[in-house]
């Protein structure tokens, strides 16, 4: 059994200048980023690179159509290395761009996991959530299928994951909130996964501690911009730890059940995860109140300073200061949609559902959606 997959070399630099110098960023590099990130941090360095700004190709999380348009644009230039500087959308697109491909995105899914790399890939995350810089998957909204699905292949591991805390100094509250809660969900789900190992749990539980203590500090300081900026480096590292944990042990039912909410109702990834998070954990515990869920609940209770019997309530109390939890109907979900969402999970999310702490059947998935409705 695989204990820990650790493919990209992880580097950390205090400033973008240091990163640019060390990596000799210049001709032959294609930088995929967002203008609002690239301009303030890299424009002054006058790097002779080709830039592609993702937002020119559509807003929101990556879709098959967006990726195909960017692929066509990128193919017009010659490059030896792709440097992705951005959040989950930019990183996920860059992974797909780094692959050899002749057809469209559907063809890549059909060939998965036997995909091939085309050029070197460097990933620089600018949010503290996806952990995607160290994983081999890309999550795309397959608009032609109406759901989000992971494109998974070892060909999608970056050569380098580069952490530059400076890039997170001005993270808007909404992005900080959704991305850091996503990282927490990665850490919890991967630690409860049947594929969890002593190695993944080392990173997973440490990430939980760093994120919860970070949230407590930020909330105590009034959730100010300064308090979040001060915590940025710790959250970036925690998100990377969580990425290493779920890169091997996988995410599970929370992510699987959040995808129909994100894909159809356009709820941000971390927010849709939060809508499902404790609802799934409670059901795990109802089905089997022993083993790793017990360990997890005791750990969460110790981090939150509460007793185990109120651990989910206390967890939500803390998280609601960062991102208020909403019932599903507030996202536009109708009662009739719950069965459709359940069907979608059964049909398209088998990869993730297999990592659930205990198997969840159709009736249980529908029950969880109904409880959260
Ligand atoms: Fe996630």
PDB file of C-alpha atoms in Angstrom, residues 86-274:
ATOM      1  CA  UNK A  86      -2.700  31.745  -9.187  1.00  0.00           C
ATOM      2  CA  UNK A  87      -5.527  30.082  -7.339  1.00  0.00           C
ATOM      3  CA  UNK A  88      -7.195  26.754  -8.004  1.00  0.00           C
ATOM      4  CA  UNK A  89      -8.542  27.746 -11.409  1.00  0.00           C
ATOM      5  CA  UNK A  90      -5.175  28.827 -12.817  1.00  0.00           C
ATOM      6  CA  UNK A  91      -3.361  25.848 -11.324  1.00  0.00           C
ATOM      7  CA  UNK A  92      -5.878  23.311 -12.594  1.00  0.00           C
ATOM      8  CA  UNK A  93      -5.795  24.772 -16.098  1.00  0.00           C
ATOM      9  CA  UNK A  94      -1.970  24.852 -16.135  1.00  0.00           C
ATOM     10  CA  UNK A  95      -1.835  21.147 -15.316  1.00  0.00           C
ATOM     11  CA  UNK A  96      -3.997  20.362 -18.334  1.00  0.00           C
ATOM     12  CA  UNK A  97      -1.947  22.733 -20.527  1.00  0.00           C
ATOM     13  CA  UNK A  98       1.235  20.883 -19.605  1.00  0.00           C
ATOM     14  CA  UNK A  99      -0.138  17.673 -21.172  1.00  0.00           C
ATOM     15  CA  UNK A 100       0.325  16.394 -24.695  1.00  0.00           C
ATOM     16  CA  UNK A 101      -3.059  16.767 -26.335  1.00  0.00           C
ATOM     17  CA  UNK A 102      -4.486  16.704 -29.796  1.00  0.00           C
ATOM     18  CA  UNK A 103      -8.217  16.605 -29.132  1.00  0.00           C
ATOM     19  CA  UNK A 104     -10.474  18.293 -26.612  1.00  0.00           C
ATOM     20  CA  UNK A 105     -10.899  17.903 -22.857  1.00  0.00           C
ATOM     21  CA  UNK A 106     -13.285  14.952 -23.235  1.00  0.00           C
ATOM     22  CA  UNK A 107     -10.513  13.066 -25.073  1.00  0.00           C
ATOM     23  CA  UNK A 108      -8.169  13.627 -22.126  1.00  0.00           C
ATOM     24  CA  UNK A 109     -10.772  12.218 -19.714  1.00  0.00           C
ATOM     25  CA  UNK A 110     -11.227   9.236 -22.030  1.00  0.00           C
ATOM     26  CA  UNK A 111      -7.457   8.544 -22.060  1.00  0.00           C
ATOM     27  CA  UNK A 112      -6.968   9.090 -18.312  1.00  0.00           C
ATOM     28  CA  UNK A 113      -4.806   8.037 -16.488  1.00  0.00           C
ATOM     29  CA  UNK A 114      -2.529   7.346 -19.471  1.00  0.00           C
ATOM     30  CA  UNK A 115      -1.717  10.971 -20.224  1.00  0.00           C
ATOM     31  CA  UNK A 116       1.684  12.336 -21.204  1.00  0.00           C
ATOM     32  CA  UNK A 117       3.531  15.486 -20.237  1.00  0.00           C
ATOM     33  CA  UNK A 118       4.627  17.992 -22.820  1.00  0.00           C
ATOM     34  CA  UNK A 119       6.782  20.488 -20.874  1.00  0.00           C
ATOM     35  CA  UNK A 120       8.109  21.378 -17.433  1.00  0.00           C
ATOM     36  CA  UNK A 121       5.531  22.652 -14.916  1.00  0.00           C
ATOM     37  CA  UNK A 122       6.039  24.997 -11.951  1.00  0.00           C
ATOM     38  CA  UNK A 123       3.077  25.804  -9.704  1.00  0.00           C
ATOM     39  CA  UNK A 124       2.876  28.823  -7.418  1.00  0.00           C
ATOM     40  CA  UNK A 125      -0.373  28.890  -5.407  1.00  0.00           C
ATOM     41  CA  UNK A 126      -1.780  32.290  -4.474  1.00  0.00           C
ATOM     42  CA  UNK A 127      -4.588  31.052  -2.230  1.00  0.00           C
ATOM     43  CA  UNK A 128      -4.360  28.845   0.831  1.00  0.00           C
ATOM     44  CA  UNK A 129      -6.696  26.066  -0.096  1.00  0.00           C
ATOM     45  CA  UNK A 130      -6.413  23.709  -2.996  1.00  0.00           C
ATOM     46  CA  UNK A 131      -3.064  22.104  -2.189  1.00  0.00           C
ATOM     47  CA  UNK A 132      -3.244  21.470  -5.904  1.00  0.00           C
ATOM     48  CA  UNK A 133       0.442  22.395  -6.296  1.00  0.00           C
ATOM     49  CA  UNK A 134       1.380  18.938  -4.972  1.00  0.00           C
ATOM     50  CA  UNK A 135      -1.419  16.779  -6.418  1.00  0.00           C
ATOM     51  CA  UNK A 136      -1.887  15.035  -9.757  1.00  0.00           C
ATOM     52  CA  UNK A 137      -5.428  16.092 -10.450  1.00  0.00           C
ATOM     53  CA  UNK A 138      -7.309  18.904 -12.027  1.00  0.00           C
ATOM     54  CA  UNK A 139     -10.979  19.559 -11.308  1.00  0.00           C
ATOM     55  CA  UNK A 140     -12.941  20.795 -14.285  1.00  0.00           C
ATOM     56  CA  UNK A 141     -16.600  21.598 -14.651  1.00  0.00           C
ATOM     57  CA  UNK A 142     -17.599  19.327 -17.508  1.00  0.00           C
ATOM     58  CA  UNK A 143     -20.351  21.540 -18.823  1.00  0.00           C
ATOM     59  CA  UNK A 144     -21.314  18.927 -21.399  1.00  0.00           C
ATOM     60  CA  UNK A 145     -22.019  16.494 -18.501  1.00  0.00           C
ATOM     61  CA  UNK A 146     -23.255  19.058 -15.938  1.00  0.00           C
ATOM     62  CA  UNK A 147     -20.875  18.148 -13.112  1.00  0.00           C
ATOM     63  CA  UNK A 148     -17.360  18.692 -11.854  1.00  0.00           C
ATOM     64  CA  UNK A 149     -14.957  15.816 -12.268  1.00  0.00           C
ATOM     65  CA  UNK A 150     -11.318  15.207 -11.515  1.00  0.00           C
ATOM     66  CA  UNK A 151      -8.898  14.598 -14.373  1.00  0.00           C
ATOM     67  CA  UNK A 152      -6.261  12.432 -12.725  1.00  0.00           C
ATOM     68  CA  UNK A 153      -2.867  11.330 -14.013  1.00  0.00           C
ATOM     69  CA  UNK A 154       0.678  11.171 -12.705  1.00  0.00           C
ATOM     70  CA  UNK A 155       1.621  13.214 -15.778  1.00  0.00           C
ATOM     71  CA  UNK A 156       0.003  16.167 -14.004  1.00  0.00           C
ATOM     72  CA  UNK A 157       2.369  16.377 -11.041  1.00  0.00           C
ATOM     73  CA  UNK A 158       4.312  19.642 -11.161  1.00  0.00           C
ATOM     74  CA  UNK A 159       8.096  19.541 -11.172  1.00  0.00           C
ATOM     75  CA  UNK A 160       8.167  22.275  -8.532  1.00  0.00           C
ATOM     76  CA  UNK A 161       5.599  23.580  -6.065  1.00  0.00           C
ATOM     77  CA  UNK A 162       6.704  27.046  -5.018  1.00  0.00           C
ATOM     78  CA  UNK A 163       5.341  28.798  -1.933  1.00  0.00           C
ATOM     79  CA  UNK A 164       5.682  32.589  -1.850  1.00  0.00           C
ATOM     80  CA  UNK A 165       3.763  33.920   1.184  1.00  0.00           C
ATOM     81  CA  UNK A 166       4.146  37.482  -0.143  1.00  0.00           C
ATOM     82  CA  UNK A 167       1.541  36.633  -2.791  1.00  0.00           C
ATOM     83  CA  UNK A 168      -1.146  36.065  -0.136  1.00  0.00           C
ATOM     84  CA  UNK A 169      -0.783  39.412   1.598  1.00  0.00           C
ATOM     85  CA  UNK A 170      -3.811  40.984  -0.083  1.00  0.00           C
ATOM     86  CA  UNK A 171      -6.064  37.952  -0.382  1.00  0.00           C
ATOM     87  CA  UNK A 172      -9.717  39.102  -0.315  1.00  0.00           C
ATOM     88  CA  UNK A 173     -11.718  37.793   2.653  1.00  0.00           C
ATOM     89  CA  UNK A 174     -13.985  35.636   0.475  1.00  0.00           C
ATOM     90  CA  UNK A 175     -11.058  33.870  -1.193  1.00  0.00           C
ATOM     91  CA  UNK A 176      -9.250  33.389   2.109  1.00  0.00           C
ATOM     92  CA  UNK A 177     -12.409  31.984   3.705  1.00  0.00           C
ATOM     93  CA  UNK A 178     -13.376  29.507   0.989  1.00  0.00           C
ATOM     94  CA  UNK A 179      -9.838  28.354   0.259  1.00  0.00           C
ATOM     95  CA  UNK A 180      -8.789  27.843   3.876  1.00  0.00           C
ATOM     96  CA  UNK A 181     -11.972  25.889   4.667  1.00  0.00           C
ATOM     97  CA  UNK A 182     -11.311  23.774   1.572  1.00  0.00           C
ATOM     98  CA  UNK A 183      -7.854  22.993   2.979  1.00  0.00           C
ATOM     99  CA  UNK A 184      -9.406  22.010   6.320  1.00  0.00           C
ATOM    100  CA  UNK A 185     -11.822  19.667   4.506  1.00  0.00           C
ATOM    101  CA  UNK A 186      -8.886  18.114   2.591  1.00  0.00           C
ATOM    102  CA  UNK A 187      -7.078  17.471   5.863  1.00  0.00           C
ATOM    103  CA  UNK A 188     -10.128  15.951   7.598  1.00  0.00           C
ATOM    104  CA  UNK A 189     -11.377  13.883   4.657  1.00  0.00           C
ATOM    105  CA  UNK A 190      -7.958  12.454   3.846  1.00  0.00           C
ATOM    106  CA  UNK A 191      -7.321  11.539   7.488  1.00  0.00           C
ATOM    107  CA  UNK A 192     -10.628   9.629   7.638  1.00  0.00           C
ATOM    108  CA  UNK A 193     -10.036   7.918   4.287  1.00  0.00           C
ATOM    109  CA  UNK A 194      -9.433   4.156   4.211  1.00  0.00           C
ATOM    110  CA  UNK A 195      -6.306   5.080   2.205  1.00  0.00           C
ATOM    111  CA  UNK A 196      -4.925   7.217   5.067  1.00  0.00           C
ATOM    112  CA  UNK A 197      -1.515   6.181   6.379  1.00  0.00           C
ATOM    113  CA  UNK A 198       0.687   7.254   9.267  1.00  0.00           C
ATOM    114  CA  UNK A 199       2.442   9.560   6.781  1.00  0.00           C
ATOM    115  CA  UNK A 200      -0.673  11.228   5.344  1.00  0.00           C
ATOM    116  CA  UNK A 201      -2.093  11.654   8.846  1.00  0.00           C
ATOM    117  CA  UNK A 202       1.115  13.336   9.978  1.00  0.00           C
ATOM    118  CA  UNK A 203       0.462  16.063   7.404  1.00  0.00           C
ATOM    119  CA  UNK A 204      -3.348  15.928   7.714  1.00  0.00           C
ATOM    120  CA  UNK A 205      -3.633  16.346  11.475  1.00  0.00           C
ATOM    121  CA  UNK A 206      -0.894  18.997  11.534  1.00  0.00           C
ATOM    122  CA  UNK A 207      -2.795  20.930   8.855  1.00  0.00           C
ATOM    123  CA  UNK A 208      -5.984  20.722  10.967  1.00  0.00           C
ATOM    124  CA  UNK A 209      -4.123  22.105  13.978  1.00  0.00           C
ATOM    125  CA  UNK A 210      -2.550  24.954  11.990  1.00  0.00           C
ATOM    126  CA  UNK A 211      -5.831  25.926  10.327  1.00  0.00           C
ATOM    127  CA  UNK A 212      -8.027  25.773  13.454  1.00  0.00           C
ATOM    128  CA  UNK A 213      -5.504  27.621  15.615  1.00  0.00           C
ATOM    129  CA  UNK A 214      -5.065  30.135  12.798  1.00  0.00           C
ATOM    130  CA  UNK A 215      -8.834  30.681  12.623  1.00  0.00           C
ATOM    131  CA  UNK A 216      -9.059  31.108  16.394  1.00  0.00           C
ATOM    132  CA  UNK A 217      -6.328  33.751  16.315  1.00  0.00           C
ATOM    133  CA  UNK A 218      -7.894  35.592  13.375  1.00  0.00           C
ATOM    134  CA  UNK A 219     -11.363  35.556  14.963  1.00  0.00           C
ATOM    135  CA  UNK A 220      -9.934  36.770  18.297  1.00  0.00           C
ATOM    136  CA  UNK A 221      -8.300  39.661  16.412  1.00  0.00           C
ATOM    137  CA  UNK A 222     -11.620  40.611  14.798  1.00  0.00           C
ATOM    138  CA  UNK A 223     -10.964  38.922  11.422  1.00  0.00           C
ATOM    139  CA  UNK A 224      -9.046  41.970  10.195  1.00  0.00           C
ATOM    140  CA  UNK A 225      -7.034  42.155   6.973  1.00  0.00           C
ATOM    141  CA  UNK A 226      -3.873  42.475   9.074  1.00  0.00           C
ATOM    142  CA  UNK A 227      -4.645  39.380  11.141  1.00  0.00           C
ATOM    143  CA  UNK A 228      -5.195  37.349   7.962  1.00  0.00           C
ATOM    144  CA  UNK A 229      -2.026  38.718   6.337  1.00  0.00           C
ATOM    145  CA  UNK A 230      -0.046  37.776   9.427  1.00  0.00           C
ATOM    146  CA  UNK A 231      -1.418  34.224   9.281  1.00  0.00           C
ATOM    147  CA  UNK A 232      -0.921  33.852   5.510  1.00  0.00           C
ATOM    148  CA  UNK A 233       2.364  31.932   5.594  1.00  0.00           C
ATOM    149  CA  UNK A 234       1.027  29.394   8.099  1.00  0.00           C
ATOM    150  CA  UNK A 235      -2.144  28.870   6.067  1.00  0.00           C
ATOM    151  CA  UNK A 236      -0.131  28.450   2.863  1.00  0.00           C
ATOM    152  CA  UNK A 237       1.991  25.761   4.504  1.00  0.00           C
ATOM    153  CA  UNK A 238      -1.068  24.097   6.090  1.00  0.00           C
ATOM    154  CA  UNK A 239      -2.799  24.005   2.720  1.00  0.00           C
ATOM    155  CA  UNK A 240       0.326  22.412   1.229  1.00  0.00           C
ATOM    156  CA  UNK A 241       0.381  19.812   4.041  1.00  0.00           C
ATOM    157  CA  UNK A 242      -3.297  19.059   3.407  1.00  0.00           C
ATOM    158  CA  UNK A 243      -2.498  18.724  -0.304  1.00  0.00           C
ATOM    159  CA  UNK A 244       0.182  16.150   0.468  1.00  0.00           C
ATOM    160  CA  UNK A 245      -2.275  14.273   2.702  1.00  0.00           C
ATOM    161  CA  UNK A 246      -5.143  14.106   0.229  1.00  0.00           C
ATOM    162  CA  UNK A 247      -2.789  13.617  -2.722  1.00  0.00           C
ATOM    163  CA  UNK A 248      -2.188  10.130  -1.351  1.00  0.00           C
ATOM    164  CA  UNK A 249      -5.230   9.347   0.818  1.00  0.00           C
ATOM    165  CA  UNK A 250      -7.816  11.152  -1.297  1.00  0.00           C
ATOM    166  CA  UNK A 251     -10.831  13.296  -0.590  1.00  0.00           C
ATOM    167  CA  UNK A 252     -14.182  11.645  -0.088  1.00  0.00           C
ATOM    168  CA  UNK A 253     -17.941  12.148   0.310  1.00  0.00           C
ATOM    169  CA  UNK A 254     -17.797  15.833   1.272  1.00  0.00           C
ATOM    170  CA  UNK A 255     -16.088  16.708  -1.993  1.00  0.00           C
ATOM    171  CA  UNK A 256     -18.147  14.198  -3.985  1.00  0.00           C
ATOM    172  CA  UNK A 257     -21.446  15.582  -2.689  1.00  0.00           C
ATOM    173  CA  UNK A 258     -20.287  19.192  -3.015  1.00  0.00           C
ATOM    174  CA  UNK A 259     -19.575  18.844  -6.741  1.00  0.00           C
ATOM    175  CA  UNK A 260     -23.187  18.828  -7.969  1.00  0.00           C
ATOM    176  CA  UNK A 261     -23.776  21.922  -5.790  1.00  0.00           C
ATOM    177  CA  UNK A 262     -20.720  23.661  -7.246  1.00  0.00           C
ATOM    178  CA  UNK A 263     -21.210  22.474 -10.821  1.00  0.00           C
ATOM    179  CA  UNK A 264     -24.920  23.230 -11.251  1.00  0.00           C
ATOM    180  CA  UNK A 265     -25.546  26.004  -8.704  1.00  0.00           C
ATOM    181  CA  UNK A 266     -22.177  27.741  -9.153  1.00  0.00           C
ATOM    182  CA  UNK A 267     -21.180  27.746  -5.495  1.00  0.00           C
ATOM    183  CA  UNK A 268     -17.439  28.309  -4.901  1.00  0.00           C
ATOM    184  CA  UNK A 269     -15.548  25.080  -4.250  1.00  0.00           C
ATOM    185  CA  UNK A 270     -14.675  25.708  -0.584  1.00  0.00           C
ATOM    186  CA  UNK A 271     -18.133  27.067   0.177  1.00  0.00           C
ATOM    187  CA  UNK A 272     -19.912  24.064  -1.350  1.00  0.00           C
ATOM    188  CA  UNK A 273     -17.626  21.809   0.701  1.00  0.00           C
ATOM    189  CA  UNK A 274     -18.514  23.678   3.863  1.00  0.00           C
TER     190      UNK A 274
END
